Tab-separated table of C-alpha atoms in Angstrom:
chain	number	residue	atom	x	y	z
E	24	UNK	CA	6.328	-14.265	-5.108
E	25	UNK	CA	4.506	-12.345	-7.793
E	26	UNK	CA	0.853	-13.049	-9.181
E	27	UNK	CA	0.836	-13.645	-12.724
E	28	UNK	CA	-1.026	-10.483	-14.762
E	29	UNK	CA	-3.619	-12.385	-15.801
E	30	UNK	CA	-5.243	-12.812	-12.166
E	31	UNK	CA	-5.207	-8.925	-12.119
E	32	UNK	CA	-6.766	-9.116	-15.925
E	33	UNK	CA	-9.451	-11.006	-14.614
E	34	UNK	CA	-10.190	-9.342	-11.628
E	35	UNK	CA	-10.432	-6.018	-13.885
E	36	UNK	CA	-12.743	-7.574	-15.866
E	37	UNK	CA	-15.304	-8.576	-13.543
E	38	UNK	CA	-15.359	-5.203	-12.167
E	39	UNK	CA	-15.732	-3.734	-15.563
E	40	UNK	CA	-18.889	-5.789	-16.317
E	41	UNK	CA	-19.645	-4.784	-12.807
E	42	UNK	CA	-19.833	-1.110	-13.864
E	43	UNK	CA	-21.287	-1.445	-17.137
E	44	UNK	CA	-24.109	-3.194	-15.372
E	45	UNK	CA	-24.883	-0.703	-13.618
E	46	UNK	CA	-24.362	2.443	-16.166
E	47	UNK	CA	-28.093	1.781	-16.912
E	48	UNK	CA	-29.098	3.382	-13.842
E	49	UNK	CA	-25.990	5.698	-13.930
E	50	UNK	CA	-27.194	7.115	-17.237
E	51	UNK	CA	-30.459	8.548	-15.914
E	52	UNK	CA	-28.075	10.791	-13.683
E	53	UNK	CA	-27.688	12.956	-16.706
E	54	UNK	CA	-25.072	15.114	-17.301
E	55	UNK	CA	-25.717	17.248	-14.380
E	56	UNK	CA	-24.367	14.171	-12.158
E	57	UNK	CA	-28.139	12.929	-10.953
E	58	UNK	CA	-30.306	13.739	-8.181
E	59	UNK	CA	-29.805	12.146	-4.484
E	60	UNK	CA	-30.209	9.685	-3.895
E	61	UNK	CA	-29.653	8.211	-6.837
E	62	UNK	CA	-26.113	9.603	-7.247
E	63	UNK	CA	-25.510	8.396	-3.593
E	64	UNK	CA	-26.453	4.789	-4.126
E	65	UNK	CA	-24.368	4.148	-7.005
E	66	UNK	CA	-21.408	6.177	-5.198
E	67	UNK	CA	-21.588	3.643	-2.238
E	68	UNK	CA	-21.673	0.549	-5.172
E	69	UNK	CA	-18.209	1.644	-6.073
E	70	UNK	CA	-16.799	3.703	-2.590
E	71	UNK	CA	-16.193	3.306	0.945
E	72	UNK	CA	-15.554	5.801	3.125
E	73	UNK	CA	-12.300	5.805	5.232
E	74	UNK	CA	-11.735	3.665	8.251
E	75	UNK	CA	-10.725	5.388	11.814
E	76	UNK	CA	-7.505	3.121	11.504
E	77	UNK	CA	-5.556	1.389	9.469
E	78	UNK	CA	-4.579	-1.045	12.260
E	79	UNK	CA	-4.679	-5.099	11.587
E	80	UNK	CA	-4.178	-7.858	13.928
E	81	UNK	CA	-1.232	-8.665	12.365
E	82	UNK	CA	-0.207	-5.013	12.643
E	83	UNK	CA	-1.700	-3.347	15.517
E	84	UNK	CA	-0.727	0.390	16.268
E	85	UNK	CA	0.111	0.322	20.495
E	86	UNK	CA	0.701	4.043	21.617
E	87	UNK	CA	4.771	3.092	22.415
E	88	UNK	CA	5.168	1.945	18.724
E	89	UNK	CA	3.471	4.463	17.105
E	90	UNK	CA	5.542	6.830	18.886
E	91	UNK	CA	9.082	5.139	18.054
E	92	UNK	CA	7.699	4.762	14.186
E	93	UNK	CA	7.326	8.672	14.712
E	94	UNK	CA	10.567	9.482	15.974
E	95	UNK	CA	12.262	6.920	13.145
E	96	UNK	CA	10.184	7.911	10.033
E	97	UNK	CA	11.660	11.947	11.062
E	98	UNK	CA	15.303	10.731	11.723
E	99	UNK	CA	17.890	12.021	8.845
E	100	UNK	CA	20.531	10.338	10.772
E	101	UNK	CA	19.348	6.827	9.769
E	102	UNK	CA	20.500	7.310	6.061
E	103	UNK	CA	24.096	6.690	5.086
E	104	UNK	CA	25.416	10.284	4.685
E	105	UNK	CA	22.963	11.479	7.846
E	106	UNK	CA	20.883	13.672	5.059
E	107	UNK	CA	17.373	11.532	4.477
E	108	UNK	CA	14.382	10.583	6.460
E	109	UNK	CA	11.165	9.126	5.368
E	110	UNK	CA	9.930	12.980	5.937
E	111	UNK	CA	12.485	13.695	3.623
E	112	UNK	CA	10.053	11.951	0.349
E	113	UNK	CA	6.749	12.244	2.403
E	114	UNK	CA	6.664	16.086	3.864
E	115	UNK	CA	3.781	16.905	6.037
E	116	UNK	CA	3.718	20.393	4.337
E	117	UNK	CA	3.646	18.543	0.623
E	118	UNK	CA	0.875	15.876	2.117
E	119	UNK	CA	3.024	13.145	2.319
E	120	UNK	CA	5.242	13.698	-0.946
E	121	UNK	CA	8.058	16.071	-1.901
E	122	UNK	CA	6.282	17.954	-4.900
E	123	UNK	CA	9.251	16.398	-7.083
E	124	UNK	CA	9.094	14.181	-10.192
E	125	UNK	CA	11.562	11.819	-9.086
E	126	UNK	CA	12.324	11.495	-5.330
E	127	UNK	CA	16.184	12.415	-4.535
E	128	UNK	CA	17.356	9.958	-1.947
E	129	UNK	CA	21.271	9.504	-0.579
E	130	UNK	CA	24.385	11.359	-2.238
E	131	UNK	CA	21.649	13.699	-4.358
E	132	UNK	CA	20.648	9.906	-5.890
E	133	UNK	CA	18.164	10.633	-8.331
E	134	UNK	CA	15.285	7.838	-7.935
E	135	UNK	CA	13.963	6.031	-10.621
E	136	UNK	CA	10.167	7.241	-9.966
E	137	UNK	CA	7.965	9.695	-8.064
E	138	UNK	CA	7.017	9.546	-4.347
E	139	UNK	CA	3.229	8.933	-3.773
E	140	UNK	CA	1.854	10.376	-0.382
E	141	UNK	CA	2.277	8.310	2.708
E	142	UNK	CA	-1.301	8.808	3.623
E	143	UNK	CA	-3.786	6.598	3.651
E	144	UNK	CA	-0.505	4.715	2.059
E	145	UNK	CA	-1.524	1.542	4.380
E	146	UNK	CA	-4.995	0.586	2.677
E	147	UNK	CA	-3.147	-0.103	-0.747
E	148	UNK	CA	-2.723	-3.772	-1.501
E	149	UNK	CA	0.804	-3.269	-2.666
E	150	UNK	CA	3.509	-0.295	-2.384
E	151	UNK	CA	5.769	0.857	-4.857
E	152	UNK	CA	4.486	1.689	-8.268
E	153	UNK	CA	5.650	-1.818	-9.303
E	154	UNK	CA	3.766	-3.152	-6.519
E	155	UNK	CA	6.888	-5.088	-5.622
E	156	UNK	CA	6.475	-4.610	-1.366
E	157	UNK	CA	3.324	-6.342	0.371
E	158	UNK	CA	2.460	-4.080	2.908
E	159	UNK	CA	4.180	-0.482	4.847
E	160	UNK	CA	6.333	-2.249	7.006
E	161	UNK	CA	7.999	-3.860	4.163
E	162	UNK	CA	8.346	-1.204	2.143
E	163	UNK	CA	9.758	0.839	5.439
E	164	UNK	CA	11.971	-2.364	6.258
E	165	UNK	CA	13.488	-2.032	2.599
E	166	UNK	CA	14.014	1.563	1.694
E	167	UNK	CA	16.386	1.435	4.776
E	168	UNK	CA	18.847	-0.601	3.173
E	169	UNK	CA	17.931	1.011	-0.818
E	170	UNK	CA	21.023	2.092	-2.824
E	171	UNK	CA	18.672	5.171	-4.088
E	172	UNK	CA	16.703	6.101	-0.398
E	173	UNK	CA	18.804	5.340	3.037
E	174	UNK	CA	22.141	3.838	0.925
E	175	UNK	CA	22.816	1.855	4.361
E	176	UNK	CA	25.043	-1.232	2.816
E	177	UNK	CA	23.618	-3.964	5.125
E	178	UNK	CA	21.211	-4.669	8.446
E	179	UNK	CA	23.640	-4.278	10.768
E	180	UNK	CA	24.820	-0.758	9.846
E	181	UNK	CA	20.817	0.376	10.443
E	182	UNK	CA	21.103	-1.727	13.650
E	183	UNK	CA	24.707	-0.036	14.695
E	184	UNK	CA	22.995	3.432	14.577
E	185	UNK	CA	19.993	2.421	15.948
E	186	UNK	CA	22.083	1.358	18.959
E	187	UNK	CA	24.327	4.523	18.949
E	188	UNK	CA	21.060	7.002	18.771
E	189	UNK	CA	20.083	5.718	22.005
E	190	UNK	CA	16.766	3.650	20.717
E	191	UNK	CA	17.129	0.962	22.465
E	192	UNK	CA	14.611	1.328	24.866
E	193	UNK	CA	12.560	2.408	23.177
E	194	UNK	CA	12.387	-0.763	20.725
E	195	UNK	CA	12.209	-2.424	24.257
E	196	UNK	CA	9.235	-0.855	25.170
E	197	UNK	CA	7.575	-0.799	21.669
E	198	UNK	CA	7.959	-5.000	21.468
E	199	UNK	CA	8.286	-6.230	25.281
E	200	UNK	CA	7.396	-9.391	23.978
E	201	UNK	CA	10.287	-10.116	21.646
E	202	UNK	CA	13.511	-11.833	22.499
E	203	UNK	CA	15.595	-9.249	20.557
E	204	UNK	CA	13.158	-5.816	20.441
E	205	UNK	CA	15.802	-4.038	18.175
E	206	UNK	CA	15.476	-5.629	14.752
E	207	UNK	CA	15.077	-4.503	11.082
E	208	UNK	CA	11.686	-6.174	11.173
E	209	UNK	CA	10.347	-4.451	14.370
E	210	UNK	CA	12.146	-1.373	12.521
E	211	UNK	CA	9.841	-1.659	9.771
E	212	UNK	CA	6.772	-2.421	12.095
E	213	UNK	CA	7.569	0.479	13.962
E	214	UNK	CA	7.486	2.789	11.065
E	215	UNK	CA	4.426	0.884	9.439
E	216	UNK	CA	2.503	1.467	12.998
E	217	UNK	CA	3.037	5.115	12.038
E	218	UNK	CA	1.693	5.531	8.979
E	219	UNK	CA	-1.274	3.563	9.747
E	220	UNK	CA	-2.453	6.483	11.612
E	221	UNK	CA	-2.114	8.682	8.979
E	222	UNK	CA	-5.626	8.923	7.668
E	223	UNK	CA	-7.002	11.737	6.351
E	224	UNK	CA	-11.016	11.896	6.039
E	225	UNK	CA	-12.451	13.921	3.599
E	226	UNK	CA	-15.533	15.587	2.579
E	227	UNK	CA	-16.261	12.559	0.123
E	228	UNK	CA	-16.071	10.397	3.230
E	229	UNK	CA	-19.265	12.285	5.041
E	230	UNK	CA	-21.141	12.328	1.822
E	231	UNK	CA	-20.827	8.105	0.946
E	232	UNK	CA	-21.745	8.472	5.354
E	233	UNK	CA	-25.152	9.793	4.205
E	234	UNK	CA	-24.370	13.795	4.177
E	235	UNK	CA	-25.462	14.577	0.878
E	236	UNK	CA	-24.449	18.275	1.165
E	237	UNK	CA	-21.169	17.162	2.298
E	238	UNK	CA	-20.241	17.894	-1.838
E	239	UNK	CA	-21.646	20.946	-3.178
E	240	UNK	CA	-23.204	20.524	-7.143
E	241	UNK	CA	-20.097	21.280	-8.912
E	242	UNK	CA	-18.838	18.224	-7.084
E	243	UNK	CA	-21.686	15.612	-7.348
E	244	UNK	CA	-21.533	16.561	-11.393
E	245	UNK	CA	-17.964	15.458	-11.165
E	246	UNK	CA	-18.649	12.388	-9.500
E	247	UNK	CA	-21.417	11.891	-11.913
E	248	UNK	CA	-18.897	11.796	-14.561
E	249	UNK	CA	-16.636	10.264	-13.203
E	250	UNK	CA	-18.260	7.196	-12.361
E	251	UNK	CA	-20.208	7.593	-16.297
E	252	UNK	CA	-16.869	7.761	-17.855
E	253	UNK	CA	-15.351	4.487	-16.687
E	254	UNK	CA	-12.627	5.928	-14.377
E	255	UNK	CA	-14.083	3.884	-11.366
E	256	UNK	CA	-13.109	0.517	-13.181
E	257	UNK	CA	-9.447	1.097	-11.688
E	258	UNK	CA	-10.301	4.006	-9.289
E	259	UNK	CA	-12.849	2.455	-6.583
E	260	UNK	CA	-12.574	0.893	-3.137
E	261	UNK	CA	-11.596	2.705	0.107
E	262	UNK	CA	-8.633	4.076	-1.434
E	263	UNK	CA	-10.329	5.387	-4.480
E	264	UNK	CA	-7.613	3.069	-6.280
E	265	UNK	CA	-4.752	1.147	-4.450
E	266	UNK	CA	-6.014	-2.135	-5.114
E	267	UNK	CA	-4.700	-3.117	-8.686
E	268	UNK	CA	-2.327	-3.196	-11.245
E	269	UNK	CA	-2.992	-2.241	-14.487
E	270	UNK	CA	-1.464	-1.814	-18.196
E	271	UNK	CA	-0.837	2.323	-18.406
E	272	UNK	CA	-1.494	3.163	-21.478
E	273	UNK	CA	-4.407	0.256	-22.673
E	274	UNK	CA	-5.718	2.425	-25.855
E	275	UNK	CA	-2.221	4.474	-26.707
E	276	UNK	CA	1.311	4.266	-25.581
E	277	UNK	CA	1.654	6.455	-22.348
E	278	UNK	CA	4.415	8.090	-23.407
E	279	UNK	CA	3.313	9.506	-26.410
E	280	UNK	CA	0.873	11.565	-24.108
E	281	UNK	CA	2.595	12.489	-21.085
E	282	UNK	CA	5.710	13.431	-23.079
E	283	UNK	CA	8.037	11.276	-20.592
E	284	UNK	CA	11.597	11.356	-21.197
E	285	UNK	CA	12.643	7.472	-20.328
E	286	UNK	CA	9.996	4.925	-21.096
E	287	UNK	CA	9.670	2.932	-17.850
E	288	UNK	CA	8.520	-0.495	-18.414
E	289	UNK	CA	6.925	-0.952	-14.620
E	290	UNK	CA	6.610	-4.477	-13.307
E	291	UNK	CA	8.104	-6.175	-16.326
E	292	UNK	CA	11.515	-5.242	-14.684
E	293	UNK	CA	10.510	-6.985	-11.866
E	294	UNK	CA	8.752	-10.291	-13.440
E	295	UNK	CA	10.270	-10.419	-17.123
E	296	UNK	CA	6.905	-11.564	-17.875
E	297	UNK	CA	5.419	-10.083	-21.133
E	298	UNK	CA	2.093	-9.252	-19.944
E	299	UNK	CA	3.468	-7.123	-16.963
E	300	UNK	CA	5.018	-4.716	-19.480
E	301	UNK	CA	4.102	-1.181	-18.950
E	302	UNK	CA	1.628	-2.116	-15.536
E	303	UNK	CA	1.745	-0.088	-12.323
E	304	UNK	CA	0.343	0.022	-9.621
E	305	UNK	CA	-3.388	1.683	-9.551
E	306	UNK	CA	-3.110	4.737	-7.438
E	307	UNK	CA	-5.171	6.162	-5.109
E	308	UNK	CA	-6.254	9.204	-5.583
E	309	UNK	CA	-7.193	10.447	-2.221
E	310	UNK	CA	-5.439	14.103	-1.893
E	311	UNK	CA	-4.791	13.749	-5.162
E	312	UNK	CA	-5.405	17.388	-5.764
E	313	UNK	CA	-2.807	17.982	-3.298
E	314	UNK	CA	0.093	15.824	-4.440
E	315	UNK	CA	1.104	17.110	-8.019
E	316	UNK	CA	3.673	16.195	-10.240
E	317	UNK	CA	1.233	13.003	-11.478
E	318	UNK	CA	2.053	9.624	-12.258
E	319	UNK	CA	5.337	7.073	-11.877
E	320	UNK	CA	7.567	9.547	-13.394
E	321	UNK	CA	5.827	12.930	-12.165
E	322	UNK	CA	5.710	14.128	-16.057
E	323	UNK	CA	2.301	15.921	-16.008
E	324	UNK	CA	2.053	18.655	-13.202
E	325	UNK	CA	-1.520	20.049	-13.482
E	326	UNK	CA	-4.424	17.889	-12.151
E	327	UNK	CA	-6.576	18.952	-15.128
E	328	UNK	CA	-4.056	17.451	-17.980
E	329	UNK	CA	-3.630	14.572	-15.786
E	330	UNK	CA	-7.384	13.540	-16.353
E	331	UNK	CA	-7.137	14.693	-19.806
E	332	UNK	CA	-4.397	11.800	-20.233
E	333	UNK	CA	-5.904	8.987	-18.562
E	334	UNK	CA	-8.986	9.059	-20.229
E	335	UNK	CA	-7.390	9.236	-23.981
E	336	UNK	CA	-4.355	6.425	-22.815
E	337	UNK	CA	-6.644	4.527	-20.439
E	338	UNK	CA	-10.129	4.391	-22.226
E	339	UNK	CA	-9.930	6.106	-25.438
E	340	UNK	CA	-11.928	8.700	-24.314
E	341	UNK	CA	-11.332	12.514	-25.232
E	342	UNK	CA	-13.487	14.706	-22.322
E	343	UNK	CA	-14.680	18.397	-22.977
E	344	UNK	CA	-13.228	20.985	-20.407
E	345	UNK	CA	-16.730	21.183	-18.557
E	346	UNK	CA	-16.364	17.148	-18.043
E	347	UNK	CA	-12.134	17.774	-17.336
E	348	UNK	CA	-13.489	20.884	-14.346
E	349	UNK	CA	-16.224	18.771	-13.199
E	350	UNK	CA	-13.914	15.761	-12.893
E	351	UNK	CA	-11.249	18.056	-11.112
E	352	UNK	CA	-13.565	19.427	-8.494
E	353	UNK	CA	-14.550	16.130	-7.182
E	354	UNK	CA	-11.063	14.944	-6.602
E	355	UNK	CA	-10.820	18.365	-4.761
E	356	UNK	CA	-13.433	16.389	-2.246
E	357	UNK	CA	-10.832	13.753	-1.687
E	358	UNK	CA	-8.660	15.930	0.268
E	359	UNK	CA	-9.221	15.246	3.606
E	360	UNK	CA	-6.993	17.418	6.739
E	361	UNK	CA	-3.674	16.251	7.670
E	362	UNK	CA	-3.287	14.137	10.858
E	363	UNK	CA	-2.313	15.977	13.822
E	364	UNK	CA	-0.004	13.486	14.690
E	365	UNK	CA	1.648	14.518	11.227
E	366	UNK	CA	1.637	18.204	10.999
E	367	UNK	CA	4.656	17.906	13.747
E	368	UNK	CA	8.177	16.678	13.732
E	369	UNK	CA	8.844	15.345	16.823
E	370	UNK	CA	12.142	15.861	18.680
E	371	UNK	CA	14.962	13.439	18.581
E	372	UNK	CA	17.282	11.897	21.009
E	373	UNK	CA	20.435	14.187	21.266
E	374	UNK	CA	22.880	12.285	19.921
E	375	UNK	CA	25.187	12.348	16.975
E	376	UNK	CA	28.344	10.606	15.218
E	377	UNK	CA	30.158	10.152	11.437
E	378	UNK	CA	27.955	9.314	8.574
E	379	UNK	CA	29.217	6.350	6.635
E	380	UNK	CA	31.608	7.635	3.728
């Protein structure tokens, strides 16, 4: 089920000789971040600006199942004591998260790790920071039935309150084409159909679309550096990150710098394989200036520490402040506006009954 570390090693690799091949023209940037278009070419080597939708033909996003995902991924009467929704972890007025360290799920459940924004969540090759769901829908499908999330015991509990909420027909009309519309799967689809409208363009976006004053010169000196540091080995693609897993802590134990109170061992739990010890998912970091406390156990709260720490754990690197500010205010350009369609709870059918014990 789970690809061995040493794909991911590889694939690191080759984009690490990928960058380093092209420092040389990165280094006559300078340390003001380069001139366009200079600065603008190599962005676009390592970037791509967001799609319009994060739709797939295997999961499309019709109007009727957006709408049910909506009305599910806003419904606190889905969990088992009638307290949690997906909003619940992933606030519009947070973007997408819920500002805590650790998410608290079901019965005040503490979870084992922090809640990453749900947006742009659906261009990330895995969810989870041990990357252990494939897709949204999976992930959605899941955290229904988690001990630490929803605390439902079993499928047909979700399905029982599905069915007493009055959704029915609208799982009819959001899969006419199945046999049995109201599913866990198509519950999951539902929800995943949601979030892959949440996209949030940013300023970054119109800039890699040819706008060069789309970032202002504090901005393109932070991408400068950046991209001269090495952060864009991990931290490239659509997502700005998403797309990888990687060792935290390659050059010093992770711990020892973020001051983290349990040391979580990431996907080794998962695997038991040796070489997955201390990996995690890759992050993206779109709205990242928006989504504090940082990393799997939210144990640095300031942006500016943050990229303090994953240069010195990551690549050995210690940056001055100017480099740390200039870093900062380019991240600043990945936060795009919040969906519309997110900014909105959406009213619920009327109905109500006894949460599970």
């Amino acid at each position: 089920m789970f690809r061995s570390h040493d794909s991911y090693e590889k694939a690191f690799c080759y984009r690490l000789l990928l960058a380093l091949s092209l420092f040389s023209v990165v280094a006559s940037l300078g340390a003001e971040g380069g001139k366009e278009p200079i600065l603008l070419e190599q962005a676009k080597q390592f970037f791509k600006p967001l799609p319009e939708t994060m739709a797939t033909a295997e999961f499309p996003t019709p109007p009727e199942r957006v709408s049910l995902g909506k009305r599910l991924f806003f419904d606190p009467r889905l969990s088992a004591d009638g307290m949690i929704s997906c909003a619940t972890c992933h606030r519009p007025a947070l973007y997408g998260t819920d500002a805590l360290p650790r998410s608290i799920g079901v019965e005040h459940r503490v979870n084992p790790r922090n809640a990453p924004t749900v947006l742009n969540a659906a261009l990330q090759d895995w969810q989870h920071w041990r990357g252990d769901r494939a897709n949204v829908e999976e992930q959605a499908s899941k955290s229904v039935l988690g001990h630490g999330s929803f605390g439902n015991p079993n499928e047909e509990a979700v399905l029982a309150k599905l069915r007493a909420l009055g959704y029915t027909p609208a799982f009819q009309s959001a899969f006419p084409e199945a046999n049995e519309p109201l599913t866990l799967e198509n519950f999951g689809k539902a929800i995943g159909a949601y979030e892959r409208t949440l996209v949030s363009p940013s300023p970054f976006d119109n800039y890699l679309k040819g706008n060069t004053e789309a970032l202002g010169p504090q901005a393109k000196k932070g991408l400068g550096t950046f991209i001269k540091t090495g952060c864009i080995a991990c931290h490239n693609g659509t997502g700005v990150g998403g797309q990888a897993l990687r060792k935290f802590g390659i050059k010093k134990n992770y711990w020892q710098a973020t001051g983290s109170e349990v040391v979580d061992e990431g996907r080794y739990s998962i695997t038991q394989n040796q070489t997955d010890k201390y990996v995690f998912k890759v992050p993206s970091l779109r709205n990242v200036a928006m989504t504090p406390p940082y990393f799997h156990d939210g144990s640095v709260t300031t942006l500016p520490k943050a990229i303090r720490i994953m240069a010195q754990v990551q690549l050995g690197k210690t940056l001055s402040q100017q480099q740390i500010k200039a870093i900062m205010v380019f991240l600043n350009s990945l936060t795009g506006e919040l969906p519309a369609d997110f900014q909105q709870a959406p009213l619920l059918p009327p109905k109500a009954f006894n949460a599970l014990p």
